[in-house]
mmCIF file of C-alpha atoms in Angstrom:
data_model
loop_
_atom_site.group_PDB
_atom_site.id
_atom_site.type_symbol
_atom_site.label_atom_id
_atom_site.label_comp_id
_atom_site.label_asym_id
_atom_site.label_seq_id
_atom_site.Cartn_x
_atom_site.Cartn_y
_atom_site.Cartn_z
ATOM 1 C CA UNK A 158 -10.394 15.063 -1.799
ATOM 2 C CA UNK A 159 -10.800 12.926 -5.324
ATOM 3 C CA UNK A 160 -8.911 9.953 -5.964
ATOM 4 C CA UNK A 161 -8.014 10.446 -9.807
ATOM 5 C CA UNK A 162 -8.336 7.400 -11.598
ATOM 6 C CA UNK A 163 -5.183 6.269 -12.498
ATOM 7 C CA UNK A 164 -4.458 5.276 -8.712
ATOM 8 C CA UNK A 165 -6.465 2.326 -9.058
ATOM 9 C CA UNK A 166 -6.178 -0.790 -6.863
ATOM 10 C CA UNK A 167 -9.206 -2.938 -8.593
ATOM 11 C CA UNK A 168 -10.259 -1.207 -11.508
ATOM 12 C CA UNK A 169 -13.234 0.720 -10.353
ATOM 13 C CA UNK A 170 -11.575 1.904 -6.961
ATOM 14 C CA UNK A 171 -8.733 3.949 -5.535
ATOM 15 C CA UNK A 172 -5.242 1.524 -4.310
ATOM 16 C CA UNK A 173 -5.612 0.915 -0.718
ATOM 17 C CA UNK A 174 -2.845 2.451 0.497
ATOM 18 C CA UNK A 175 -3.204 5.704 -2.040
ATOM 19 C CA UNK A 176 -6.299 6.532 -0.535
ATOM 20 C CA UNK A 177 -5.514 6.203 2.760
ATOM 21 C CA UNK A 178 -2.132 8.399 2.460
ATOM 22 C CA UNK A 179 -4.505 10.717 1.193
ATOM 23 C CA UNK A 180 -7.164 10.670 3.400
ATOM 24 C CA UNK A 181 -4.005 10.704 5.931
ATOM 25 C CA UNK A 182 -2.934 13.722 4.360
ATOM 26 C CA UNK A 183 -6.226 15.503 4.866
ATOM 27 C CA UNK A 184 -6.499 14.863 8.684
ATOM 28 C CA UNK A 185 -3.341 16.664 9.546
ATOM 29 C CA UNK A 186 -0.028 15.433 11.245
ATOM 30 C CA UNK A 187 0.396 12.882 13.103
ATOM 31 C CA UNK A 188 0.547 9.038 12.986
ATOM 32 C CA UNK A 189 -3.413 8.150 11.855
ATOM 33 C CA UNK A 190 -5.068 4.640 11.129
ATOM 34 C CA UNK A 191 -7.464 4.547 8.357
ATOM 35 C CA UNK A 192 -10.145 2.453 8.279
ATOM 36 C CA UNK A 193 -11.391 1.398 4.351
ATOM 37 C CA UNK A 194 -15.588 0.889 4.783
ATOM 38 C CA UNK A 195 -15.888 0.412 1.032
ATOM 39 C CA UNK A 196 -13.829 0.189 -1.952
ATOM 40 C CA UNK A 197 -12.475 4.671 -2.450
ATOM 41 C CA UNK A 198 -14.735 5.617 -5.190
ATOM 42 C CA UNK A 199 -12.398 7.093 -7.754
ATOM 43 C CA UNK A 200 -12.910 10.511 -9.520
ATOM 44 C CA UNK A 201 -15.850 11.616 -6.404
ATOM 45 C CA UNK A 202 -15.174 14.637 -4.075
ATOM 46 C CA UNK A 203 -14.726 13.076 -0.880
ATOM 47 C CA UNK A 204 -14.668 15.154 2.596
ATOM 48 C CA UNK A 205 -13.346 14.240 5.555
ATOM 49 C CA UNK A 206 -15.239 15.566 8.782
ATOM 50 C CA UNK A 207 -14.806 14.330 12.428
ATOM 51 C CA UNK A 208 -12.563 11.124 11.363
ATOM 52 C CA UNK A 209 -14.895 10.335 8.792
ATOM 53 C CA UNK A 210 -14.119 10.516 5.079
ATOM 54 C CA UNK A 211 -18.074 10.763 3.120
ATOM 55 C CA UNK A 212 -18.870 10.642 -0.850
ATOM 56 C CA UNK A 213 -21.483 13.484 -1.840
ATOM 57 C CA UNK A 214 -24.206 10.913 -0.873
ATOM 58 C CA UNK A 215 -23.311 10.945 2.277
ATOM 59 C CA UNK A 216 -21.703 7.569 1.994
ATOM 60 C CA UNK A 217 -19.427 6.473 4.502
ATOM 61 C CA UNK A 218 -15.789 5.431 2.915
ATOM 62 C CA UNK A 219 -13.471 5.520 5.862
ATOM 63 C CA UNK A 220 -12.789 6.575 9.408
ATOM 64 C CA UNK A 221 -9.617 7.852 10.224
ATOM 65 C CA UNK A 222 -8.437 7.659 14.096
ATOM 66 C CA UNK A 223 -5.320 8.858 15.682
ATOM 67 C CA UNK A 224 -2.737 5.245 15.291
ATOM 68 C CA UNK A 225 -0.370 6.188 18.391
ATOM 69 C CA UNK A 226 2.864 4.008 18.197
ATOM 70 C CA UNK A 227 2.911 2.550 14.694
ATOM 71 C CA UNK A 228 5.864 -0.220 15.804
ATOM 72 C CA UNK A 229 5.997 -1.856 12.630
ATOM 73 C CA UNK A 230 9.513 -2.177 10.924
ATOM 74 C CA UNK A 231 10.624 -5.315 8.489
ATOM 75 C CA UNK A 232 14.250 -5.810 8.631
ATOM 76 C CA UNK A 233 15.608 -4.185 4.905
ATOM 77 C CA UNK A 234 17.728 -6.127 2.308
ATOM 78 C CA UNK A 235 20.264 -4.747 -0.336
ATOM 79 C CA UNK A 236 18.908 -3.795 -3.799
ATOM 80 C CA UNK A 237 20.143 -6.561 -5.122
ATOM 81 C CA UNK A 238 18.190 -9.126 -3.365
ATOM 82 C CA UNK A 239 15.509 -7.177 -3.355
ATOM 83 C CA UNK A 240 15.794 -7.190 -7.474
ATOM 84 C CA UNK A 241 16.231 -10.993 -7.095
ATOM 85 C CA UNK A 242 13.538 -11.641 -4.643
ATOM 86 C CA UNK A 243 11.392 -9.497 -7.705
ATOM 87 C CA UNK A 244 11.884 -12.317 -10.164
ATOM 88 C CA UNK A 245 9.890 -14.738 -8.214
ATOM 89 C CA UNK A 246 6.784 -12.181 -8.184
ATOM 90 C CA UNK A 247 3.316 -13.836 -7.949
ATOM 91 C CA UNK A 248 1.837 -11.351 -9.651
ATOM 92 C CA UNK A 249 3.404 -12.074 -13.304
ATOM 93 C CA UNK A 250 2.091 -15.218 -13.201
ATOM 94 C CA UNK A 251 -1.612 -14.351 -11.929
ATOM 95 C CA UNK A 252 -2.642 -11.519 -10.423
ATOM 96 C CA UNK A 253 -5.896 -10.474 -9.283
ATOM 97 C CA UNK A 254 -5.864 -7.023 -10.029
ATOM 98 C CA UNK A 255 -3.298 -6.696 -13.051
ATOM 99 C CA UNK A 256 -4.147 -2.906 -13.389
ATOM 100 C CA UNK A 257 -2.952 -1.959 -9.723
ATOM 101 C CA UNK A 258 -1.517 1.317 -9.971
ATOM 102 C CA UNK A 259 0.829 0.357 -7.001
ATOM 103 C CA UNK A 260 1.860 -3.443 -8.270
ATOM 104 C CA UNK A 261 -0.112 -4.416 -11.438
ATOM 105 C CA UNK A 262 2.631 -5.531 -14.226
ATOM 106 C CA UNK A 263 0.001 -4.187 -16.845
ATOM 107 C CA UNK A 264 0.629 -0.602 -15.779
ATOM 108 C CA UNK A 265 3.735 1.004 -17.371
ATOM 109 C CA UNK A 266 2.950 4.488 -15.644
ATOM 110 C CA UNK A 267 2.563 2.931 -11.927
ATOM 111 C CA UNK A 268 4.576 2.160 -9.226
ATOM 112 C CA UNK A 269 5.690 -1.323 -10.672
ATOM 113 C CA UNK A 270 6.605 -2.574 -7.360
ATOM 114 C CA UNK A 271 6.754 -6.406 -7.452
ATOM 115 C CA UNK A 272 7.738 -8.143 -4.329
ATOM 116 C CA UNK A 273 9.203 -11.754 -4.424
ATOM 117 C CA UNK A 274 9.741 -14.106 -1.440
ATOM 118 C CA UNK A 275 12.783 -14.052 1.033
ATOM 119 C CA UNK A 276 13.630 -17.691 2.093
ATOM 120 C CA UNK A 277 12.737 -16.545 5.512
ATOM 121 C CA UNK A 278 9.172 -15.835 4.365
ATOM 122 C CA UNK A 279 9.526 -12.159 3.818
ATOM 123 C CA UNK A 280 9.045 -10.125 0.450
ATOM 124 C CA UNK A 281 10.926 -7.532 -1.430
ATOM 125 C CA UNK A 282 10.772 -5.401 -4.264
ATOM 126 C CA UNK A 283 12.889 -2.538 -5.426
ATOM 127 C CA UNK A 284 11.151 1.076 -5.895
ATOM 128 C CA UNK A 285 12.299 3.867 -8.238
ATOM 129 C CA UNK A 286 10.991 7.015 -6.621
ATOM 130 C CA UNK A 287 8.292 8.689 -9.565
ATOM 131 C CA UNK A 288 9.467 12.061 -10.763
ATOM 132 C CA UNK A 289 6.176 13.122 -7.951
ATOM 133 C CA UNK A 290 6.551 11.767 -4.559
ATOM 134 C CA UNK A 291 3.886 12.508 -1.651
ATOM 135 C CA UNK A 292 2.987 11.000 1.480
ATOM 136 C CA UNK A 293 0.257 9.136 -0.498
ATOM 137 C CA UNK A 294 2.699 7.812 -2.747
ATOM 138 C CA UNK A 295 4.895 6.452 0.430
ATOM 139 C CA UNK A 296 1.647 4.994 1.638
ATOM 140 C CA UNK A 297 1.205 3.317 -1.574
ATOM 141 C CA UNK A 298 4.251 1.746 -1.525
ATOM 142 C CA UNK A 299 4.323 0.248 2.064
ATOM 143 C CA UNK A 300 0.663 -1.248 0.829
ATOM 144 C CA UNK A 301 1.264 -4.102 -1.496
ATOM 145 C CA UNK A 302 4.336 -5.500 -0.631
ATOM 146 C CA UNK A 303 2.367 -6.589 3.164
ATOM 147 C CA UNK A 304 -0.387 -7.918 0.996
ATOM 148 C CA UNK A 305 1.923 -10.090 -1.330
ATOM 149 C CA UNK A 306 2.817 -11.721 2.091
ATOM 150 C CA UNK A 307 -0.312 -13.482 2.184
ATOM 151 C CA UNK A 308 -1.559 -13.081 -1.359
ATOM 152 C CA UNK A 309 -1.613 -16.318 -3.541
ATOM 153 C CA UNK A 310 -3.333 -17.407 -6.897
ATOM 154 C CA UNK A 311 -6.815 -18.331 -6.010
ATOM 155 C CA UNK A 312 -6.814 -16.615 -3.184
ATOM 156 C CA UNK A 313 -7.489 -12.517 -3.072
ATOM 157 C CA UNK A 314 -7.130 -10.004 -0.212
ATOM 158 C CA UNK A 315 -8.101 -6.403 -0.298
ATOM 159 C CA UNK A 316 -6.386 -3.611 2.481
ATOM 160 C CA UNK A 317 -8.792 -3.236 5.446
ATOM 161 C CA UNK A 318 -6.827 -0.909 7.568
ATOM 162 C CA UNK A 319 -3.385 0.513 7.429
ATOM 163 C CA UNK A 320 -1.651 3.083 9.419
ATOM 164 C CA UNK A 321 1.524 4.306 8.708
ATOM 165 C CA UNK A 322 4.588 6.240 9.640
ATOM 166 C CA UNK A 323 6.479 8.798 6.766
ATOM 167 C CA UNK A 324 9.799 9.583 8.165
ATOM 168 C CA UNK A 325 11.260 11.075 4.907
ATOM 169 C CA UNK A 326 9.834 10.823 1.403
ATOM 170 C CA UNK A 327 12.496 9.462 -1.374
ATOM 171 C CA UNK A 328 14.072 12.276 -3.707
ATOM 172 C CA UNK A 329 12.480 11.553 -7.454
ATOM 173 C CA UNK A 330 14.668 8.518 -8.958
ATOM 174 C CA UNK A 331 15.512 7.367 -5.887
ATOM 175 C CA UNK A 332 16.661 3.589 -5.649
ATOM 176 C CA UNK A 333 14.636 2.452 -3.066
ATOM 177 C CA UNK A 334 13.812 -0.930 -1.356
ATOM 178 C CA UNK A 335 10.351 -2.291 0.267
ATOM 179 C CA UNK A 336 10.195 -4.897 2.302
ATOM 180 C CA UNK A 337 7.013 -7.155 3.756
ATOM 181 C CA UNK A 338 6.511 -9.931 6.473
ATOM 182 C CA UNK A 339 3.866 -11.646 7.582
ATOM 183 C CA UNK A 340 2.644 -11.065 11.058
ATOM 184 C CA UNK A 341 -0.450 -13.831 12.122
ATOM 185 C CA UNK A 342 -3.657 -14.640 10.283
ATOM 186 C CA UNK A 343 -7.035 -14.989 11.791
ATOM 187 C CA UNK A 344 -9.746 -16.205 9.710
ATOM 188 C CA UNK A 345 -9.828 -14.047 7.001
ATOM 189 C CA UNK A 346 -7.625 -11.202 8.522
ATOM 190 C CA UNK A 347 -3.937 -11.047 8.095
ATOM 191 C CA UNK A 348 -1.672 -8.715 9.977
ATOM 192 C CA UNK A 349 1.013 -7.549 7.887
ATOM 193 C CA UNK A 350 4.148 -5.294 8.343
ATOM 194 C CA UNK A 351 5.983 -3.119 5.670
ATOM 195 C CA UNK A 352 9.163 -0.766 5.689
ATOM 196 C CA UNK A 353 10.420 1.222 2.717
ATOM 197 C CA UNK A 354 14.072 1.918 2.565
ATOM 198 C CA UNK A 355 16.122 5.098 1.051
ATOM 199 C CA UNK A 356 19.160 4.397 -1.230
ATOM 200 C CA UNK A 357 21.723 4.719 1.656
ATOM 201 C CA UNK A 358 19.241 1.943 3.516
ATOM 202 C CA UNK A 359 17.750 4.699 5.791
ATOM 203 C CA UNK A 360 14.172 3.832 7.257
ATOM 204 C CA UNK A 361 11.705 6.156 5.045
ATOM 205 C CA UNK A 362 8.386 4.921 6.691
ATOM 206 C CA UNK A 363 6.826 1.550 7.921
ATOM 207 C CA UNK A 364 3.011 0.592 8.062
ATOM 208 C CA UNK A 365 1.136 -2.337 9.414
ATOM 209 C CA UNK A 366 -2.213 -3.186 7.868
ATOM 210 C CA UNK A 367 -4.552 -5.743 7.831
ATOM 211 C CA UNK A 368 -5.771 -7.388 4.633
ATOM 212 C CA UNK A 369 -9.379 -9.408 4.165
ATOM 213 C CA UNK A 370 -9.804 -12.142 2.257
ATOM 214 C CA UNK A 371 -12.777 -12.158 -0.247
#
């Protein structure tokens, strides 16, 4: 495995959702939970052995474990509501990682998912599936909309742990909607849920994640 440089979150490390999705695909079928032990390195050969992702020096990058039931569905909204919410995306004003592959406003070649708040506190964003879609694409789409339920200017968080279920992949060009919800905050940890819906409103995937305040 290796994470191409274009799939970054922070400038010098992989986007958490994309990286976790890559590790999950390597682990094989069945829901898994990925715990990131350090920022996933870019353009580095990584190996998965006995549930541990390590770099060539043997340093632990992540742990992959069976997830059991991932009950993390966030109710959908229609695309018009998601588009309107995205106009309030806080990342347009201040973004800790503006070059993020998933939600970075400075990226023209990323997923360009810009989640804004709904009146009930959830986040929502439209998402057009790219020309090439993998399970890692879905994991990535399920990542940042959860983080933006708790992210705020001057309050950066990073993904620490995520478990996702991919029921189906969107087809290239599909106009989808992503929703996120903050479940609770415990000290530096925030538990969030996210869901991805296809053009007809079908649930494509859902995730639960823990984000850690820096």
